[in-house]
Every structure is written in C-alpha cells, then in structure tokens.
Amino acid sequence: MAREQRIWRIRLVFQIVSLILVNSMIFGVISFGESPLVRDIYLPNATTKFFNNAPTHSIVYKIQDTLASEFDTFYSDLVIPLFIFLVLVVLLGRVWCAWLCPLGLPQDLLSLLRKKLGIPAYHLPRAAGQALHATKYLALFIIIFYTLSLGIPGSGLFEFRTGLAIPYEQLDPNRALYVYPQIALGLLPPSTIVPWLSILTTIFFLAMCFKIRRFWCYICPAGALQGLFHRQALFQLKKDSSKCTSCGVCTRVCPMGIQEVYSERKKDKVTHRNCTHCYKCVECCPEDDCLYVTFLGRRFLSSKSMEHFDIEET
Amino acid sequence: MKLIGKSKKGSDPAKSIESTSAQRARIETLVAGRGDEIIQRTKEKISAELAKLALLKNRAKAMDYFDEMAQIDGPRAKEIEEFKAKGGKVIGTFCHFVPLEIIDASGCLPLRLGCGHHATVGVGESYLGDPNLCPLAKSMAGCAIVDDFPLYSQCDYIIAPSPCDAKLKLGEALKEIGPLLTMNVPRVKEGESIRKQWIEEIKNVRDALEKITGKKIDKKSLKRSIIKYQKAHKAWRTLLSQKRKANVIWGRDFLLVGWVSFIDDIERWTREVTKLTKELKSMASAGKLVADKSTPRVMLAGSPVVWPNWKLPNLLEESGAIIVSDELCSGTRTFYDPVVTDEWTERAMIVAIAERYLYPCTCPCFSPNVEREDNFIREIEGSRAEGVVFHVLQGCHLHTLDASRLSRPLKNKGIPVLTIRSEYQDGDIGQIKVRVEAFLEMIEAGEDSLFEDV
Ligand code: SF4
Ligand code: SF4
Ligand code: SF4
Ligand code: SF4
Ligand code: SF4
C-alpha cells in the first residue's frame, strides 16, 4: 500500500462501519434503538439522529434540549450525559472526529472526489483558518447562552421555546444529508420535513467542503466541545523533535491547518485542540518514528520514511 | 559553454554591458590558449584520484560503475552528446536549490556544473575578478568559460540559485555568456510571504523551461518525475542506513556515489545505488569490512567537497580514520529529503516541490538555522561519529561562520572538533596532515578537544 494512503484507507473503513453500526443501526438492530439502556448515549461528535431508530445522538443536542427546558430541575438531566461525554472524550479524544463522525465521512468523500477530478484544494490562509477555529467556540458559546436564556423564565425569550428551542438542529447539515437518502430508501416516510435552513447549510457544506478540506470541522460546535478536553485524552499525537527535519510536510497535509505539530521543538505532546486525530501528518511525515500516536502511553502508530515502502507508480 | 551570440529578442540573456564580441575577446585573452591544457590537467587529476580509490581495501565491486561515471570525458559525456543530437536540452545547475523534478518533467537533462576542478580555478578567478572568492565558485566559472570543457560545455541554459554572494555574482557573470535564470533564494525561511515568493521562484523555473522546450510541463510528467526522484531518495536512504550498520564503504566512495548523481541519468543511478547497497549488505553479513571497528569515526562537515577535490577525505582516511557520516550538500544531503505530496494536482505538486527545496535545507545561507543544528546532532548520533571535521573553503563566509558557531556547542558536548580551512591547491597538505593526525590521536585517546581552530 502506498505510504501516503496506509492510514487513510483504514480510517475510511472505520468511518463507514461506524456510520452503519454506531450512528444508524441500519442493519436489523432496530429495537436496540428504543432500549432505555441506550437512552443516554450521547456521543461527543456530530452524531445524527436522523437515521431511523439510531440509538445515539450528539451531546450538543442534549445540551440544547436540557438547557432550554429544565431550569426547574437544575439541569440534573445533564449530569449523566455530560459524565458519559467526558468519559468518551477522555477515552478516545477526538478520534471521535476523524474516525467515527457521520459528518466527517462526507467531508472526506468530497475531498476524495475533488482529488479524483484533479481540482486543487483551497488552503485557508493562516489568519482565516484561525478565525474559523475561533468561530466554533463562539458558536458553542452562543448555543449555550441562548438555550440557557430560553430556560430561564423572565429572560423574555420564552416564546422561542416552542419555535427555536434547539437552534443548532436547524442548521445541522446532517439533516438534509441523511434524511433525503433515507426517504429514498424508504426508511423514513416521504412526509418528513427538513427545515429549509438546514437545506441551505447542507448546500453550503457541500460546496465548501468540496474545495476546502474538512471545512465544517473548523466551525463545528461538537468539535469545539471535545477540543476543550481532548488534550487530556488517552490518545495522544506525539513528536520526537530530534528526528524532525522541519520539512513542513505535516503542516501542508493537515486538513485542520495546524502548524504546531511542525513548529514544536521541545515537548513531545503535540495534540492540538483543533486536531481531529486523522493522522494524515503521521502518514506523510518522511522521517522514521518522528511523529507517533500513543494510547495510554503506548506507541501504536509511527511515521515511516520512504525507505520502507514501495513507491507508487504512475 | 559556447558563447551564445544570437540572443533572440525577449529571450533571457541579460543585456550585457559589454558586447558579446568584447566578452568573447576577454575570455580568449584570459584562457590564452590554455584551454586544452586545463582540460588535460583536469582529466589527469581525475585519473590520479581514481587510481587512489582503486587501491582501497575491500572495495565493493559495484563501485566500478561509479568510477566509470566519474570520468568527465567518459561514457556519460557521449550519452549527453547523443541526447543533444536528438534535440534534447541540457540544463546546468549551480547547486542544491534547483528543482530537479521540474527539469526532468520538462524533458530536459539536469547537469550540476563542475566545481571541484582544481585546474579551472585560475581562469575562473581572473574572469570573476576577486581573489578572495571561494575556490568552488572560481572553479565553476572556469568550467563554464573554457571552450569544449567536457560535459559542462554541453549546457544550453543555466539555473543559478543565489544563496551566497559568490553564487549570486557568479550567476551575474555567466549571464554575459549565455542564457541563465537567477533564482532568488530567501535567507530566512519563516513567514507566508517567503513561502509564496519561493513558490513563485519555482514557477519561474517551470516557465523558463517551458519556453526553452516550447512544451507545457503537464501533470502527468510532473508526477512521473516526482516519483522518479522519490525512488532515488529511497535508494539513497537505504544506502545511508546500510552504511551506518557497519564499516562497509569508505567515505570517499560514498561521496563519489553522491557526486555521480549530479551528472548521471537518475533512474540508472538509482538502480546502481540499489545494487551497491545489496553488495554492501552481503559484505556486512560476511564480515568483510573496509575498516575494522576500532577505526576512528569522523564526520565531515562544512563546505561542499566536490569530486575530484578529494584532498581532505584522502587525508582523513589515509591517516587512519573513516568518514562515517557527513552533512555536506554534496554528500548525504543530496537526496536526503523527498518531495512528499498527498495530492497530485499540479498546484499541490509545485508547492510540494517548492517546500522540499526550502524548508528542510540545511545550507548555512539560512538564519535561523535549527535545521542544520538538529541535522548535526542526528548525523553524529546516528553514525556514532567520534569527532567532527569542518571543511571550510577559503573565502566562504557562510561555512566559516557556521563552523565557529556550531563548534562551540559540539565542544561543550564533549565532541572533538577540527576546523580545516583550505583551498583546492595541494600546497597545504603537509600542514593539514599534521593537524589531522594529532586530531585522530586525540580521538583515539578519547580526550576532549585541545585544539584551537585556525
Ligand atoms: S469537528 Fe468534524 S468530525 Fe468532529 S464532530 Fe464536528 S463535524 Fe464531526
Ligand atoms: S495534526 Fe495531524 S492528526 Fe491532527 S488534524 Fe492535523 S494531520 Fe490530522
Ligand atoms: S513532517 Fe515530520 S519531519 Fe517534517 S516537519 Fe513535520 S514532524 Fe518534522
Ligand atoms: S552550501 Fe548551500 S550554497 Fe553552497 S553548494 Fe551547498 S547548498 Fe549550495
Ligand atoms: S562554498 Fe560557500 S562561498 Fe562558495 S559557493 Fe558555496 S556557500 Fe558560496
């Protein structure tokens, strides 16, 4: 297998399997989706519940839902889901993003299509990338602030509770992206309504992610929420600076525009809060064991020089 | 190189301050009919060096190929003539900053200009007009102005990066006698504007080549060339790893292999390097070493050591050391870094090439230069070198300054360092020999550096 594809291909398999098993439960586990046991599984990534009977949903949904409606119970409903969220993020970090997210897969497929068509990617200028990365935290803040206000009587926003209680769901590109295929497959009734805003964001999503790698992940609030904790996760991206030639390959191939992996010259931990754990940098770094990934401190994936691989023929 | 009299309108040669015929006359007075003698002396020097190499102990059979290629009037010269007869264009290059992949993709042949030849230093010096310039630049100038100089007179065009004053002004001088493209090498790597500027420089090279051949460089040929050089890189790295495992190749032989890549067909060179590595591997497992384990291990650093200027490598290895590693742009660094791209669009390939020739480069022309510092440590540790010898060409400020700058931390780490400042002439051999022998004795005694640098 070509050096520059050795991780990517395995990741694609993971993404597809997780779409089917974790997010959609398409294959016959329908009743599982109704079980109270899984009622509180709120995944850290931008999981969709628009799959018929899908057992899981995004924590971002749960947060909005609870904050908007449960002032009286002091949001106690959030305790368990948030605890599960923390455990899941500490367990896998943002592996949830690059390997298991139903909204990551279409972005990667769009990039693949673009590559196949020979259309160059647009690389966001550093400042623009940084600004977008900041946007996702702003989005997260607004979502929390807004829904919190909704839940507090006297905030004057009470009437929105019926109209726009879960604002992000109106925008979520997941919705149009997955509802229409399911209607086509007969998994959802044709009468299912997709908010027009979501249709618009989906079109925006498709257009942007085609030209800019993982564009949505720059602004995704679920990614922002994970980013707050994932530097403490069991999965860590690490670097042996003594082996680094400063070639800059890791920065160029990083879909999230992260420069810190390249510029770090002292510490070995280079997991950045914006890093989605896609390991593109590990795959492409041309120096043996310079970048590597650890789980519980144990190295299980390392960068390899071209010495160890067949070089792809044209 | 032949004087190009008919410079077409809009083509590259700069408007000369002197007329072409005046240039011609000046060069003729400088060379003063000594052209043939200079060429003869160059060939003799090469034969003498090859004869020395032939006597080396336990030398790999596969080195025969590289010996053959080391003769500038040998089979390679004939091949290049044939290539030109079929309409091919030969592109002379100054050094490490010229994107070989792009030249190859254009269907042209990259050829590193000669700059290790002792016999051309004199004319080169008079031509450039500065006795204080480094001999490497003088030699290169000499090779370019002597008519019918083997190999190098075949160049149709020169690509001239300007990392240092010597190369900048050399490019300017050679522009007077033929078409030449100057590349503006940034001296500081940081920042987006530098990156963009360098990508434009690389695109300039592409555009210039397209103009020469009249053909667009398409995506397919660019990809093919990148892969070709990735294979060369792979072969080179495999050789490096093998070399580190046991003393199976002399430093001089290794440097020669690197030099041959400057003039050779890259695919054939890759095959020959692979063959050599295989032989070295079986030598290692058979315990057939060129020097036993107790031989002092030195690392060669500093100014390029270019064939056939084997003065310092000879002195080191004849005095009982083995050059186990180097950080020379004419040696280990040759194909050390690969072009890596995960997308094969034209834009992505050009950017990948541009970054490969800038960011990991350890040339002393850059500041700051952590790349070079880190590379030093990597080379020393990886090869278990016991001492570092800085080769500093007289007149080369960059390497002189870096030798002082880098010696200090190395000495603080307890690594013995010796700085040898030298020219191409043989006059100082006796004196250098004394210093080298004392240095090796010190390594063997395991002492710290007692020497002050000259
Ligand atoms: S950042 Fe991207 S991969 Fe992560 S949850 Fe959001 S959409 Fe999914
Ligand atoms: S830093 Fe590496 S693993 Fe993280 S997003 Fe960038 S390329 Fe992927
Ligand atoms: S790709 Fe590897 S060697 Fe290159 S800069 Fe990044 S970490 Fe360093
Ligand atoms: S030291 Fe730098 S400028 Fe001199 S030949 Fe090497 S790469 Fe070129
Ligand atoms: S040896 Fe030094 S002065 Fe001479 S060309 Fe190379 S960098 Fe320039």
Coordinates of N, CA and C and ligand atoms in Angstrom, one line a residue, chain A residues 44-47 94 96-98 101-105 107 136 168 205 214 216-224 226 256 276, ligand 1:
Chain A
P44 N -19.9 12.3 21.6 CA -19.3 13.6 21.5 C -19.2 14.2 20.2
N45 N -19.3 13.5 19.1 CA -19.2 14.1 17.8 C -20.5 14.5 17.2
A46 N -20.5 15.0 16.0 CA -21.7 15.5 15.4 C -22.6 14.4 15.0
T47 N -23.0 13.5 15.9 CA -23.8 12.3 15.6 C -25.2 12.8 15.1
R94 N -10.4 13.2 20.2 CA -11.1 13.5 19.0 C -11.0 12.4 17.9
W96 N -13.0 10.5 17.9 CA -14.5 10.6 17.5 C -14.7 11.4 16.2
C97 N -13.8 12.3 16.0 CA -13.9 13.2 14.8 C -13.5 12.5 13.5
A98 N -12.2 12.2 13.4 CA -11.8 11.7 12.1 C -12.2 10.3 11.8
C101 N -17.1 10.0 13.0 CA -18.2 11.0 12.9 C -18.9 10.9 11.5
P102 N -20.3 10.9 11.6 CA -21.0 10.8 10.3 C -20.9 12.1 9.5
L103 N -20.5 13.1 10.1 CA -20.4 14.3 9.3 C -18.9 14.5 8.8
G104 N -18.0 13.7 9.3 CA -16.6 13.7 8.8 C -16.5 12.9 7.5
L105 N -17.2 11.8 7.5 CA -17.2 10.9 6.3 C -17.5 11.7 5.0
Q107 N -17.3 14.7 4.3 CA -16.3 15.7 4.0 C -15.1 15.1 3.4
K136 N -16.0 28.4 16.0 CA -16.7 27.2 16.5 C -16.9 27.4 18.0
Y168 N -29.1 24.7 16.9 CA -28.2 24.1 16.0 C -28.8 23.0 15.1
F205 N -22.4 23.5 3.0 CA -21.5 22.4 3.5 C -20.9 21.7 2.3
R214 N -12.1 19.4 5.0 CA -12.8 19.4 6.4 C -13.2 20.8 6.8
W216 N -16.1 22.0 7.5 CA -17.1 22.1 8.6 C -16.5 21.9 9.9
C217 N -15.4 21.1 10.0 CA -14.8 20.8 11.3 C -14.1 22.1 11.8
Y218 N -13.9 23.1 11.0 CA -13.4 24.4 11.5 C -14.4 25.1 12.4
I219 N -15.7 24.8 12.0 CA -16.7 25.6 12.7 C -17.7 24.8 13.5
C220 N -17.4 23.5 13.6 CA -18.4 22.6 14.3 C -18.4 22.7 15.8
P221 N -19.5 23.0 16.4 CA -19.5 23.2 17.9 C -19.2 21.9 18.6
A222 N -19.6 20.7 18.0 CA -19.3 19.5 18.7 C -17.8 19.3 18.8
G223 N -17.1 19.7 17.7 CA -15.6 19.6 17.7 C -15.0 20.6 18.8
A224 N -15.7 21.7 18.9 CA -15.2 22.7 19.9 C -15.3 22.2 21.3
Q226 N -15.3 19.0 22.3 CA -14.3 18.0 22.5 C -13.0 18.6 22.7
M256 N -6.7 20.5 9.1 CA -7.1 21.5 10.0 C -6.2 22.7 10.1
T276 N -8.1 16.6 14.7 CA -9.1 15.6 14.6 C -8.6 14.2 14.7
Ligands
SF4_1 S1 -15.5 18.6 14.2 FE1 -16.0 17.5 12.3 S2 -15.6 15.4 12.7 FE2 -15.7 16.4 14.7 S3 -17.7 16.2 15.3 FE3 -17.7 18.1 14.2 S4 -18.2 17.5 12.1 FE4 -17.7 15.7 13.2

